[in-house]
Structures are given as C-alpha cells and as structure tokens.
mmCIF file of C-alpha atoms and ligand atoms in Angstrom:
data_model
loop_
_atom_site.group_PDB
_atom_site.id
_atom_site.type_symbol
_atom_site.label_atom_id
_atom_site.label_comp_id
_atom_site.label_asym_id
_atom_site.label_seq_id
_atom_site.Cartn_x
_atom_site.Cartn_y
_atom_site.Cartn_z
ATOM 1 C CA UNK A 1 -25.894 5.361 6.749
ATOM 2 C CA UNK A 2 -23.374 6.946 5.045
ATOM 3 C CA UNK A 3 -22.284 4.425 1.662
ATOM 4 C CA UNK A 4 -21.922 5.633 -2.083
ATOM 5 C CA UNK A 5 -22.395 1.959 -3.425
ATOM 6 C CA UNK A 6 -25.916 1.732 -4.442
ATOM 7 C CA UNK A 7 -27.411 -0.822 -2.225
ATOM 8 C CA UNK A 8 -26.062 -2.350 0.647
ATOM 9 C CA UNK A 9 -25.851 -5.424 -0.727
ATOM 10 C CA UNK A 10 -23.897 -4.250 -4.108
ATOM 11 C CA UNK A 11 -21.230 -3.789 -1.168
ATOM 12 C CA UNK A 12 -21.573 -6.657 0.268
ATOM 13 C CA UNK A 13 -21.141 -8.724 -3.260
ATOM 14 C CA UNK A 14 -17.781 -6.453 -3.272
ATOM 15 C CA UNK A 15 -16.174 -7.635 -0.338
ATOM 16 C CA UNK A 16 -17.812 -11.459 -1.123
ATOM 17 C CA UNK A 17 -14.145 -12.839 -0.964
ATOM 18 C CA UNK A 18 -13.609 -11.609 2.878
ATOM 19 C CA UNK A 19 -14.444 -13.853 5.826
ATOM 20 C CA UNK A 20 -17.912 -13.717 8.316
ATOM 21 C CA UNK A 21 -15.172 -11.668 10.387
ATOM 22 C CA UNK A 22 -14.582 -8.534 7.538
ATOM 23 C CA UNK A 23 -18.497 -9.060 6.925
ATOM 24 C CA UNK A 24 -18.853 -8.046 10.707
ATOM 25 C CA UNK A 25 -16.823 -4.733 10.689
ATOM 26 C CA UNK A 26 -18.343 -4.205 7.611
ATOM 27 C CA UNK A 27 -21.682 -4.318 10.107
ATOM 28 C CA UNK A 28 -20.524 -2.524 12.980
ATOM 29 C CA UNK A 29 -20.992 1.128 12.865
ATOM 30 C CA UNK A 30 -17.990 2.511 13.966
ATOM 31 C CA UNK A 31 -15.772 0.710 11.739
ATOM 32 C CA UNK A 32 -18.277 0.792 8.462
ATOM 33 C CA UNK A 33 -15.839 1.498 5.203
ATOM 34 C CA UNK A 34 -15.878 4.904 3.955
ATOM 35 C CA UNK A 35 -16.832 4.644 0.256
ATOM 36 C CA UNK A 36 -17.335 7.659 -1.143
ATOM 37 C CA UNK A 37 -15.307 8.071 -4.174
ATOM 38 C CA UNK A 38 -15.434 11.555 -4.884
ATOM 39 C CA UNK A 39 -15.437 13.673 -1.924
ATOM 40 C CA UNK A 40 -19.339 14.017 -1.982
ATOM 41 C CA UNK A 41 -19.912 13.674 1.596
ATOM 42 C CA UNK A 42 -23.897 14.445 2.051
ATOM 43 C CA UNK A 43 -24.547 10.906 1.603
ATOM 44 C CA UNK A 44 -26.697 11.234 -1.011
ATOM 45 C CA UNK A 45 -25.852 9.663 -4.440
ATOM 46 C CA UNK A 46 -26.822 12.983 -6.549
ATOM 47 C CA UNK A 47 -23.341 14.539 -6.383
ATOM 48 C CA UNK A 48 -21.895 11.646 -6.682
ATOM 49 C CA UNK A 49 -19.608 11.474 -9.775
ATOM 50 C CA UNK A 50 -21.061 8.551 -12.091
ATOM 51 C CA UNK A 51 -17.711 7.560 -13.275
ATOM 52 C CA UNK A 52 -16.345 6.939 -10.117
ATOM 53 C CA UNK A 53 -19.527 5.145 -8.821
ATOM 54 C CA UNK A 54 -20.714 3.186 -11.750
ATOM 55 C CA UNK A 55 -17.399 2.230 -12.762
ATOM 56 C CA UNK A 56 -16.440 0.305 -9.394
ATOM 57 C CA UNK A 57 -14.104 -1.978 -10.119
ATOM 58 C CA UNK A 58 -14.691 -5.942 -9.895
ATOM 59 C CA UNK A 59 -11.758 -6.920 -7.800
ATOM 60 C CA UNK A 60 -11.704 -5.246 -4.149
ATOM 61 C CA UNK A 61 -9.122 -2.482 -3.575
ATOM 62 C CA UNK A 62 -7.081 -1.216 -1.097
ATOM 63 C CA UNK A 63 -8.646 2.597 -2.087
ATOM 64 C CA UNK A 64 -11.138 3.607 -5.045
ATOM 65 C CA UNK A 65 -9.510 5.791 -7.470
ATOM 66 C CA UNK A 66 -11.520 9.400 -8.019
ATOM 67 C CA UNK A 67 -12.402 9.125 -11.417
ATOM 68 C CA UNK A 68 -13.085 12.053 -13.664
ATOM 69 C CA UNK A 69 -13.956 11.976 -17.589
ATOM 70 C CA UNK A 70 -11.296 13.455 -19.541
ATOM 71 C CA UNK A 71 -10.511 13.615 -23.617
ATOM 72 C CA UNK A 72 -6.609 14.185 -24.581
ATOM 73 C CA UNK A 73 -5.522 16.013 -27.581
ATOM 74 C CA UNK A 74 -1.607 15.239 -26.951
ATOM 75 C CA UNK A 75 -0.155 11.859 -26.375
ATOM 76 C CA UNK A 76 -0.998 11.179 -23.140
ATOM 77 C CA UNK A 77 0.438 7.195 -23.001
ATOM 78 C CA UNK A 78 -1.301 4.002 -23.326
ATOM 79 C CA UNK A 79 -3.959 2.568 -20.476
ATOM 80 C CA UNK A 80 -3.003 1.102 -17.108
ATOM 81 C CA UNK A 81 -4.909 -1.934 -16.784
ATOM 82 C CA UNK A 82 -4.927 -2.828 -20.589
ATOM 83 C CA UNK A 83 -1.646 -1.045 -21.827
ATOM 84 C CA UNK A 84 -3.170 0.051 -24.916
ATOM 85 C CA UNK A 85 -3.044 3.354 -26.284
ATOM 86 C CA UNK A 86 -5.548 6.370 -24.890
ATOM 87 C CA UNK A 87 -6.942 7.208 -28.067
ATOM 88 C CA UNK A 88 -6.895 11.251 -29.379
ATOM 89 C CA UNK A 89 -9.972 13.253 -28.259
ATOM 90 C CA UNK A 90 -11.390 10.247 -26.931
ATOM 91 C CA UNK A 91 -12.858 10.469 -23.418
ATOM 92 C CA UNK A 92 -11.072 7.800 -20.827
ATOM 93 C CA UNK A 93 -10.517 8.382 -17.093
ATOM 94 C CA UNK A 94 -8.104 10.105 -15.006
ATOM 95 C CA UNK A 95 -7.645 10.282 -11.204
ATOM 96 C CA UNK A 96 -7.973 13.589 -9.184
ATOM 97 C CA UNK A 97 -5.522 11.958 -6.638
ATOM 98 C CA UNK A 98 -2.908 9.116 -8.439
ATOM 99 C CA UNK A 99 -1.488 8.877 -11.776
ATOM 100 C CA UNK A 100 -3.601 6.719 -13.074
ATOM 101 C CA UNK A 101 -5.372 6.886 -16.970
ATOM 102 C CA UNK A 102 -7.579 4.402 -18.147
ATOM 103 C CA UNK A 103 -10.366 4.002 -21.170
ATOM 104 C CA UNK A 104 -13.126 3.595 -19.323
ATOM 105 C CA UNK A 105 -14.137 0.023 -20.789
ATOM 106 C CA UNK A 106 -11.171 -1.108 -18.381
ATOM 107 C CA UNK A 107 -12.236 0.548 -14.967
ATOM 108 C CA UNK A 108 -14.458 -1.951 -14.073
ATOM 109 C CA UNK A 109 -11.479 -4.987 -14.031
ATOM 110 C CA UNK A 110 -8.895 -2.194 -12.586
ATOM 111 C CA UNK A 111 -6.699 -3.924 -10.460
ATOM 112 C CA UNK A 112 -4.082 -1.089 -9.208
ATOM 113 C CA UNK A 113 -5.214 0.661 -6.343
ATOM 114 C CA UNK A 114 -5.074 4.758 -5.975
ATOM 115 C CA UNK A 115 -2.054 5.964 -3.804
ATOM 116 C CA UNK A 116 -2.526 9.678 -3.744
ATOM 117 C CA UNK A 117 0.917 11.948 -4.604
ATOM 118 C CA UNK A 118 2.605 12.628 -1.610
ATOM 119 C CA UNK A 119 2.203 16.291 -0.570
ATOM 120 C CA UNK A 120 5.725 17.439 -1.217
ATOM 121 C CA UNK A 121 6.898 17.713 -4.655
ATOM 122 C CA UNK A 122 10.656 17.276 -3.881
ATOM 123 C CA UNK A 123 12.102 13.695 -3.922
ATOM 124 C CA UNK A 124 15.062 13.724 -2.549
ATOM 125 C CA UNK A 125 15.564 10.352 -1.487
ATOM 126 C CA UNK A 126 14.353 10.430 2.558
ATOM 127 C CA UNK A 127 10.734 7.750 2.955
ATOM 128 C CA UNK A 128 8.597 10.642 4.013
ATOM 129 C CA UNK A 129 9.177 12.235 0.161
ATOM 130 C CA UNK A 130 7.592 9.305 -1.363
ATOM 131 C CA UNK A 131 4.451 8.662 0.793
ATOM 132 C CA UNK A 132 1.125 9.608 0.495
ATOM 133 C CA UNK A 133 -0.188 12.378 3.366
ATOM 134 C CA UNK A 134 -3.203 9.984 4.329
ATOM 135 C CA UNK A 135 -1.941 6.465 6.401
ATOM 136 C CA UNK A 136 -0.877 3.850 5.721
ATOM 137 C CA UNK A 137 2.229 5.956 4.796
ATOM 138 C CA UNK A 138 3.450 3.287 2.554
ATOM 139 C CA UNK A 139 5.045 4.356 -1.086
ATOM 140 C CA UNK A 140 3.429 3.826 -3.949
ATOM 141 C CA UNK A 141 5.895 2.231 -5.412
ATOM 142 C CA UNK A 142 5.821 -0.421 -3.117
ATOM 143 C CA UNK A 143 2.403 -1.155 -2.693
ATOM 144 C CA UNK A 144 1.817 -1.431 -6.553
ATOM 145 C CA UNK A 145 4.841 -3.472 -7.346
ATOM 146 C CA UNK A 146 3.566 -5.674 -4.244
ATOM 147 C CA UNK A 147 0.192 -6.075 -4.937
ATOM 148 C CA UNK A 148 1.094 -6.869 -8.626
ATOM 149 C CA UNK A 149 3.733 -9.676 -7.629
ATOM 150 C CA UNK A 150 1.467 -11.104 -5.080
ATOM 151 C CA UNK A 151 -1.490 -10.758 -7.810
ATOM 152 C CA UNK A 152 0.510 -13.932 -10.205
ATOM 153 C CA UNK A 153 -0.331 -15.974 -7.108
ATOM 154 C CA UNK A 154 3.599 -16.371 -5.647
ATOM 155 C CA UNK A 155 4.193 -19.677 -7.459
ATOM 156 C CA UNK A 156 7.853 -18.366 -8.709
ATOM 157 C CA UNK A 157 10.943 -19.585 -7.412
ATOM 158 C CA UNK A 158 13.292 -17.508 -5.804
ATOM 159 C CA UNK A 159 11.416 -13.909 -5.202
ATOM 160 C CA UNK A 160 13.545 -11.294 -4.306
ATOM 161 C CA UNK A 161 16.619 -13.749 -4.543
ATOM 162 C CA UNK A 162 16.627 -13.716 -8.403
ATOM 163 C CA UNK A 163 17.888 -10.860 -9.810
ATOM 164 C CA UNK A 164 16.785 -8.953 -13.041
ATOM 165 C CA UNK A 165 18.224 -6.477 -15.223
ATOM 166 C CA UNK A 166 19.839 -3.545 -13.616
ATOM 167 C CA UNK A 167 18.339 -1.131 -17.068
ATOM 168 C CA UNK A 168 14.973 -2.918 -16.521
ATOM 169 C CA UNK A 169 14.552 -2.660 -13.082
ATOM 170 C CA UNK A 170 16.171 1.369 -13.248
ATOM 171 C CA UNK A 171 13.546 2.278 -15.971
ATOM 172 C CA UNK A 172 10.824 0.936 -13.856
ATOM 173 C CA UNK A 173 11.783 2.636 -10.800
ATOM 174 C CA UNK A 174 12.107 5.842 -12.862
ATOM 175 C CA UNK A 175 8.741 5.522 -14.689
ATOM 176 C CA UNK A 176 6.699 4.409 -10.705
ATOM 177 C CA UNK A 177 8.716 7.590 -9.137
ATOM 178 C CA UNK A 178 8.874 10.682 -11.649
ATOM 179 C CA UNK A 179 6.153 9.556 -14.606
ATOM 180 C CA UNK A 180 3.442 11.366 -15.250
ATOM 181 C CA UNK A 181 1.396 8.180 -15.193
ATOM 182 C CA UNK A 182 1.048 5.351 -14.239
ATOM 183 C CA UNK A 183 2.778 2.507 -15.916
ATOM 184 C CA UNK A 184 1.097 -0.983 -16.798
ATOM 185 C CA UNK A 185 2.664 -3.705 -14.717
ATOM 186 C CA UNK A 186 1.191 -6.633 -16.497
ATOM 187 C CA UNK A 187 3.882 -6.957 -18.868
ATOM 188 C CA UNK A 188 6.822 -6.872 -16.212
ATOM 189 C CA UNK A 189 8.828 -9.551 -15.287
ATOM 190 C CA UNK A 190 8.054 -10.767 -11.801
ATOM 191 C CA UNK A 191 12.042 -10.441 -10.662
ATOM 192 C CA UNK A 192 12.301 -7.067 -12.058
ATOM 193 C CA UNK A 193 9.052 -5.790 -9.829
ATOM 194 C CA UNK A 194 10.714 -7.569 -6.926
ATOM 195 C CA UNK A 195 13.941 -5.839 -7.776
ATOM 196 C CA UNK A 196 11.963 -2.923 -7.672
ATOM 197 C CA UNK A 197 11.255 -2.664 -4.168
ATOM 198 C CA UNK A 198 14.954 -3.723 -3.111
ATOM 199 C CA UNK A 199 16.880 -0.778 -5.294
ATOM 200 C CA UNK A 200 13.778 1.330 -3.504
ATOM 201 C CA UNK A 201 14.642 0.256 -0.308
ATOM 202 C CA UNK A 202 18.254 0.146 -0.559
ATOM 203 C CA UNK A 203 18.340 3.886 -2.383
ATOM 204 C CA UNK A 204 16.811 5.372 0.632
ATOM 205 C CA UNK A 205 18.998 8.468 2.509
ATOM 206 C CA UNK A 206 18.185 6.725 5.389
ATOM 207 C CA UNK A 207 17.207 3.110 5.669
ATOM 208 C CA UNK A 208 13.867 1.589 6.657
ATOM 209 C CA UNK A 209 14.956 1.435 10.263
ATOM 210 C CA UNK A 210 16.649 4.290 11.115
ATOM 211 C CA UNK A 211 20.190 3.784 13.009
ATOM 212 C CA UNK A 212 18.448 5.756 15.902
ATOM 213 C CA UNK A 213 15.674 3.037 16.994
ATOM 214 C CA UNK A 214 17.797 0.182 16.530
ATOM 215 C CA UNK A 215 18.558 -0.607 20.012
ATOM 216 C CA UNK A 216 15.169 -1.437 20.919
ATOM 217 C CA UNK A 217 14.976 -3.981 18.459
ATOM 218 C CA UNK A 218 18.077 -5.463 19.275
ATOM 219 C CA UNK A 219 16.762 -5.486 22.896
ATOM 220 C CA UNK A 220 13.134 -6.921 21.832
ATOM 221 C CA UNK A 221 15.615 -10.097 19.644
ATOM 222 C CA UNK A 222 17.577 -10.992 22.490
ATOM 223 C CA UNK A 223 14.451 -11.404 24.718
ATOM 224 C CA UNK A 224 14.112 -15.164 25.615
ATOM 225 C CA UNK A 225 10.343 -14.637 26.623
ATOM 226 C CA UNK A 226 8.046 -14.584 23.944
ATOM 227 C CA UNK A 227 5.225 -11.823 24.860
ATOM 228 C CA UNK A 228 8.065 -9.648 26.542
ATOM 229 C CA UNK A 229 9.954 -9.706 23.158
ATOM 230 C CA UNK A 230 6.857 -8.860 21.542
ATOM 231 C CA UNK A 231 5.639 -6.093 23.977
ATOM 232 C CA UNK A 232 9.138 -4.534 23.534
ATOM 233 C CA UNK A 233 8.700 -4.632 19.787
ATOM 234 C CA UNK A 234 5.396 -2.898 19.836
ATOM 235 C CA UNK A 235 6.799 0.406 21.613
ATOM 236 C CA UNK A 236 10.298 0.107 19.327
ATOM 237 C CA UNK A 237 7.494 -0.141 16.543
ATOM 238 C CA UNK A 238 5.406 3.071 17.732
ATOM 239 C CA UNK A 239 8.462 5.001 18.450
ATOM 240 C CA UNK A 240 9.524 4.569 14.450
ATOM 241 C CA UNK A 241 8.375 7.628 11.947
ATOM 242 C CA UNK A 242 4.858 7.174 10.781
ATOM 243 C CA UNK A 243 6.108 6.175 7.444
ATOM 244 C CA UNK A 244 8.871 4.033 8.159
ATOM 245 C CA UNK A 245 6.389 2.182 10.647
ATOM 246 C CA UNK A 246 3.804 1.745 8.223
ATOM 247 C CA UNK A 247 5.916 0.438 5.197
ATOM 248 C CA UNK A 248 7.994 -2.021 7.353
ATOM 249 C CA UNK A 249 4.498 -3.678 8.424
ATOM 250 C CA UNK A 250 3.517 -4.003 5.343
ATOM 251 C CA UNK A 251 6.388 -5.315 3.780
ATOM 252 C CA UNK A 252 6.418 -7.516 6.950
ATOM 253 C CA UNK A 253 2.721 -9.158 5.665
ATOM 254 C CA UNK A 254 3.846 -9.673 2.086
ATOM 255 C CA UNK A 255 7.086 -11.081 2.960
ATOM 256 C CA UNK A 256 5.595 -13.708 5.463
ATOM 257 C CA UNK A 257 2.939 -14.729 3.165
ATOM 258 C CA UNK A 258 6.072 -15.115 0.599
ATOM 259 C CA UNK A 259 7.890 -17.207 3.000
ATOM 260 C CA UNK A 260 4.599 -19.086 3.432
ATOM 261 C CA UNK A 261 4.079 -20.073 -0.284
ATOM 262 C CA UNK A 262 6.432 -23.497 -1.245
ATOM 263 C CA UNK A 263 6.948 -22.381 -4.459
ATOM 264 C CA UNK A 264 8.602 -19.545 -3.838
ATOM 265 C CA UNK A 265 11.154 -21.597 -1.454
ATOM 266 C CA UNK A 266 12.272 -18.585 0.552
ATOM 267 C CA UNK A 267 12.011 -19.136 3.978
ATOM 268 C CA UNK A 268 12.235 -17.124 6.681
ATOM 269 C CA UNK A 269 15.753 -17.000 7.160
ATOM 270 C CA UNK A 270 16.198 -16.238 3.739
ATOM 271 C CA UNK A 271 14.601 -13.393 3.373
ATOM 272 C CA UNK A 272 15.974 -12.021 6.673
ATOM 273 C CA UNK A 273 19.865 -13.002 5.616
ATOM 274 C CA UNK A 274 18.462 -10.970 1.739
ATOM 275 C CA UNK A 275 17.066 -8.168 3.385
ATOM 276 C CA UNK A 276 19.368 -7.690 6.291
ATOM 277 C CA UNK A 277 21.739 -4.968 4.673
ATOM 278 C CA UNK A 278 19.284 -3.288 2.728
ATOM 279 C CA UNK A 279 16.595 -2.708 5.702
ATOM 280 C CA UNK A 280 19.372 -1.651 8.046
ATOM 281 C CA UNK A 281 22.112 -0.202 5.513
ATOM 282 C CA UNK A 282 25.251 -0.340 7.808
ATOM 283 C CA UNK A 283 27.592 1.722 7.354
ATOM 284 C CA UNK A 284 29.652 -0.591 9.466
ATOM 285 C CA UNK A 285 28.742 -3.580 7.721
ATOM 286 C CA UNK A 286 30.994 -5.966 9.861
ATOM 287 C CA UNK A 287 30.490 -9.680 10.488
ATOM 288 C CA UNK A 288 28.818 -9.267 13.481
ATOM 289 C CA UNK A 289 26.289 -6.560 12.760
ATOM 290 C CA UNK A 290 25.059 -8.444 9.603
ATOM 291 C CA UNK A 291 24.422 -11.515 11.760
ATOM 292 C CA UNK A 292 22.831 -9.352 14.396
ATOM 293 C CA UNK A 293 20.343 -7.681 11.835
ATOM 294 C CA UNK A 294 19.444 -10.778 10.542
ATOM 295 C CA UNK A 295 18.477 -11.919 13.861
ATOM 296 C CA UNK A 296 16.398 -9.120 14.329
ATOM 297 C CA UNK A 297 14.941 -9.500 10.925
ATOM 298 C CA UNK A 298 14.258 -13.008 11.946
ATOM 299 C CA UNK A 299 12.357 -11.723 15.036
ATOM 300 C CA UNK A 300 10.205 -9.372 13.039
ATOM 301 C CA UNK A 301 9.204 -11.883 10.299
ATOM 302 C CA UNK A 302 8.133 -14.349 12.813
ATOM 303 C CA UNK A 303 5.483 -12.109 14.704
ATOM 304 C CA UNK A 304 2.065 -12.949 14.077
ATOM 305 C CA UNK A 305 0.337 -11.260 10.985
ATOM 306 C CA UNK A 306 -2.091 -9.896 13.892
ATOM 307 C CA UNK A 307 1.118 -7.764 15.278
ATOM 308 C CA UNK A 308 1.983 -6.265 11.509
ATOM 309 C CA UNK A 309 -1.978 -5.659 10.726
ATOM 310 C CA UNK A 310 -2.727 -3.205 13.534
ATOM 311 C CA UNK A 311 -0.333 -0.611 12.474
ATOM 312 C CA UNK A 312 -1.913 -0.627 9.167
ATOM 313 C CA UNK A 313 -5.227 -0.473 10.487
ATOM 314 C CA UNK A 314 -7.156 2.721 9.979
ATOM 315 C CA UNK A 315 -10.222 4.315 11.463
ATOM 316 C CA UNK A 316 -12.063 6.883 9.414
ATOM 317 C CA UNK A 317 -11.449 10.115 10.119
ATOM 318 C CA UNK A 318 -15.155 11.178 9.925
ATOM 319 C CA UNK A 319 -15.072 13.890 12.229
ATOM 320 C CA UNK A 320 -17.467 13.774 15.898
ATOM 321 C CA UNK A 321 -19.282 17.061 14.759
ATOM 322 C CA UNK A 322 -21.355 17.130 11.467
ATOM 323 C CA UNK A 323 -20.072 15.928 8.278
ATOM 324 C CA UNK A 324 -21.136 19.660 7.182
ATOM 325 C CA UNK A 325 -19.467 21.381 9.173
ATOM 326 C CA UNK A 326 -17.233 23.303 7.150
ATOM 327 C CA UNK A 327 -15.219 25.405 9.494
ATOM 328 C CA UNK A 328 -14.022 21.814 10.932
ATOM 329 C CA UNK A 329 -12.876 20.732 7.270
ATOM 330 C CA UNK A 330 -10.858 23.379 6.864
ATOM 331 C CA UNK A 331 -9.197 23.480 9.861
ATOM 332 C CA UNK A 332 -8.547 19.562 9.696
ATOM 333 C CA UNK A 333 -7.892 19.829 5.588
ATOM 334 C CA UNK A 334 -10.652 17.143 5.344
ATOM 335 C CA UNK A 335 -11.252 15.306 2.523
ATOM 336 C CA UNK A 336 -13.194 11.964 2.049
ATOM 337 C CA UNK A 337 -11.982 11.356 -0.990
ATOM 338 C CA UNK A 338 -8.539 10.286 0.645
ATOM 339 C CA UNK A 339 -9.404 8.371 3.158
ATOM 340 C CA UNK A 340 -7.734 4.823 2.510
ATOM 341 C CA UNK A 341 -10.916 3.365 2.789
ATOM 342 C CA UNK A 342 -11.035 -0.590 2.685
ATOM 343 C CA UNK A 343 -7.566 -1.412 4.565
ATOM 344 C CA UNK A 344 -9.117 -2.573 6.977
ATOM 345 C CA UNK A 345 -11.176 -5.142 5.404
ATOM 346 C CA UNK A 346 -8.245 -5.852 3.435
ATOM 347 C CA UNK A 347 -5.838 -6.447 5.934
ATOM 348 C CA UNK A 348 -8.139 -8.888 7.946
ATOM 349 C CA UNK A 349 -8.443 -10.915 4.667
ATOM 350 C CA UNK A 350 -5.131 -11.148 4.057
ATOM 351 C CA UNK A 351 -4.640 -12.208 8.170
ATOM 352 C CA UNK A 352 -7.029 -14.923 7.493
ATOM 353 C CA UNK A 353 -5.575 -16.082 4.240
ATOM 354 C CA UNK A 354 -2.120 -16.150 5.604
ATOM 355 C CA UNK A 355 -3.464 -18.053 8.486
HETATM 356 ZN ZN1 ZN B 401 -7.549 -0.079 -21.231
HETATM 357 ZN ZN1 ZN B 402 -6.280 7.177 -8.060
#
C-alpha cells in the first residue's frame, strides 16, 4: 500500500470531516489518495522528508505542500499562515513547488494549499500562463482567494457584488501573480479577495469561455429538455481548453454554494447577470447578447454540483508498470510530488455539503 502518513488510521483522522462516501474511495484501491509529499515514491517512509511528513497540516488540503528546511540571511517577508516576520538565519519552511514560506511552528494549522508555478515563466495575460502543468488547471490565484473567502464561512452580504478598492484589490493581484511569495490572506478584506478573482477574470486576453465554443452553450440553454440540455453541455464542456474547463467548474462549485448561503443574498440570477460580461467579455456587448449570456450563465449555475465535480476529478497518474521504472518517468516527466492529490476527496465533500 503505497501511503506516506504513518498509519492508516493517522489518514483516516485527516479526512474525519468527509462523509462514509470519501471514506470509501479512500478504501478502494484504484482511487486511494496519493500522499507522498516529497516525491519519495518507494513507499517506504525512510526517504521521506520529515518536514513534509511530520508537519501535516491539521485542516485537509486540496495538495500537501513539499516542504524543505531553509534559514534566510536576506529579508525574505513575513510567514503565510501567521504573517509574522521569517526571522534572520532562522530555519522555517519553503516549498519546492509554490511560493509558500512559513516558520515551521505554523505548518501544522496551514490552511493555503500548494498550487505549483505554472511551467511557463511568461505571463502574458492568456489562462494557460497562469495554471499549474498538473490538473485541475485552475490558477492559483483563484483557488487561494476562493478557498480563503469560502474559509470565513460565506456569512457576508453581497459577495462579488460589493466592490473594494481598486489600489487594494490591484496590489493583491500583483503580489498573488508576480511575488516571490506567497502573501497572507488573513488580513484581507473579504470584497477585495472577491474583487480579486473578477479583475482576474475580466483581465484575461481571452475570456473564460472563449468566443469559439459559445454556440454550443447557447444551443445546450435553449434546450427545453432537461438531460438533453445537460448532455449537450457536457461535450460543449469537453470541447473547452483544459484550463478554461477546469477553472469554470470550479468557479461553478464555489459560486453555487455562494448562491446557496442566505447571508450572502446572491442568488442565482445574480451572480449570472454579475458575471455575465466578465465570463464572456463581448466585444459586442449589445442588449441582447448580455441577456443571452446571462441565460447561459443561468444554465450553468443550475447544473448539479455532480456535473461541475467530474471535470475536477483526478485519477493518479501512478503509472501501470513499476513505480521504479525509471525510463517510464522520464519519458512521462513523472513526479509524485505534483500530483493534486486529495481533490477528489475534496470535491465529494464539498458535493455533499452543498447538498
Ligand atoms: Zn508563522
Ligand atoms: Zn507548495
């Protein structure tokens, strides 16, 4: 059995918050979650590196950073979960595959979850630029502003209809796509994080759905029967660049379980008349597109969280030959250490909560 946690039950008291159902993938072979931290991949624990195993966080993530032990003699900016300084020569950790720094003291109650740098270094402005090279292909960016906003519980009015300060919101957007590291989030207002995401969105060279694949969707709104529509939606949806695919389902799960929370009092049509222009970015912006879009907005908000989830399910890529064979990792640039290893589990969860 191939686990870095050190008993199966310290990885069951992990994933304690999930359902019977998560518990059962969790059983079943095929789909067991790939924890291995550190690119070890003999399944032993000797290689393993302590600071990424001992150090497991308290609160389940989407993917384990891959700690190493590092001391600074510059000033290398203040911790992410904490925000306090990283102290000269002092050793703290830093990830091999994110921007994230932390003392160690604060790994255990880390709360951001690793999105490894995208593989291109340019950032020009198109989707693919920002994501990571491992699925789900959604932008870092986005999933930390997400996971933070959803983190206060959604009990504030107005999300993503509220805006913040345009120098607030520019500054943040700056420090999540060109900083060094990773910037605490705890301190942030929760209408500048949600601003976030919309300037994100809305700065993109080419918008979330691309002008190209917009006739299916159109086609899948104006069906009048109900599995046709969504039949037609699932091949517009697997047509759509990895990327853009995998961001607009997950968007598609946070912004349902917003329109699901009464405090927030956004409702579906809300967020579909909000998000409209910025997911389709018209450049005939007449009357009648904008109310079209929003229909098809509608459409795609009202799917079940079952339809979103499979795209952003994601079976581990252990290979069908032996884990040591190392002409096959080459070839297929393997590495364990990026697999995005508890989506699964994660997803389901947050299926059953919003259910
Ligand atoms: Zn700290
Ligand atoms: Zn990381």
């Amino acid at each position: 059995m191939r686990r870095e946690y050190n008993s199966y039950s310290d990885l069951s008291r992990h994933f304690r918050l999930y359902d019977e159902q998560s518990m059962d993938s969790l059983q079943d072979d095929h789909l067991r979650i790939h924890m291995n931290p550190n690119g070890s991949d003999d399944g032993s624990l000797q290689h393993v590196d302590c600071y990424s195993s001992i150090y497991l966080p308290t609160y389940p993530l989407l993917r384990h950073h891959n700690f190493k032990l590092k001391s600074y003699y510059s000033n290398v900016g203040n911790c992410v979960q904490c925000n306090k300084r990283l102290r000269f020569a002092v050793a703290s950790l830093k990830c091999r595959d994110c921007p994230v720094r932390c003392h160690v003291s604060c790994c255990r109650l880390l709360t951001v979850n690793c999105i490894p740098l995208p593989l291109v270094s340019r950032k020009l402005g198109c989707l693919f630029d920002f994501v990571p090279h491992v699925a789900p292909m959604v932008p870092a960016l986005i999933v930390h502003c997400v996971t933070e906003i959803e983190a206060r519980g959604l009990e504030q009015e107005g999300l993503y209809r509220v805006s913040s300060t345009r120098d607030k919101v520019k500054r943040l957007r700056h420090k999540l796509l060109r900083g060094k590291t990773m910037p605490h989030l705890g301190n942030k207002d929760t209408h500048t994080l949600c601003c976030c995401v919309k300037e994100f969105l809305r700065s993109l060279e080419r918008p979330l759905i691309p002008l190209y694949y917009r006739q299916d969707l159109v086609l899948a709104a104006q069906q009048t029967d109900v599995l046709a529509a969504e039949e037609q939606l699932y091949f517009a949806m697997v047509e759509l660049p990895q990327a853009h695919r995998d961001t607009l389902a997950f968007l598609m799960l946070h912004w349902q379980r917003i329109a699901q929370s009464p405090a927030v009092k956004m409702s579906i049509n809300n967020i579909a008349v909000i998000f409209a222009p910025t997911l389709f970015d018209d450049v005939d912006l007449n009357l009648s597109n904008i109310v079209l879009w929003q229909q098809v907005l509608r459409m795609l908000l009202l799917q079940s969280p079952g339809f979103w989830a499979q795209f952003l399910e994601v079976e581990p890529l252990q290979p069908a030959c032996s884990l040591d064979d190392d002409d096959w990792k080459r070839e297929n640039n393997y590495s364990p250490s990026l697999h995005w290893q508890s989506v699964k589990t994660y997803f389901r969860s947050m299926v059953n909560l919003a259910g």
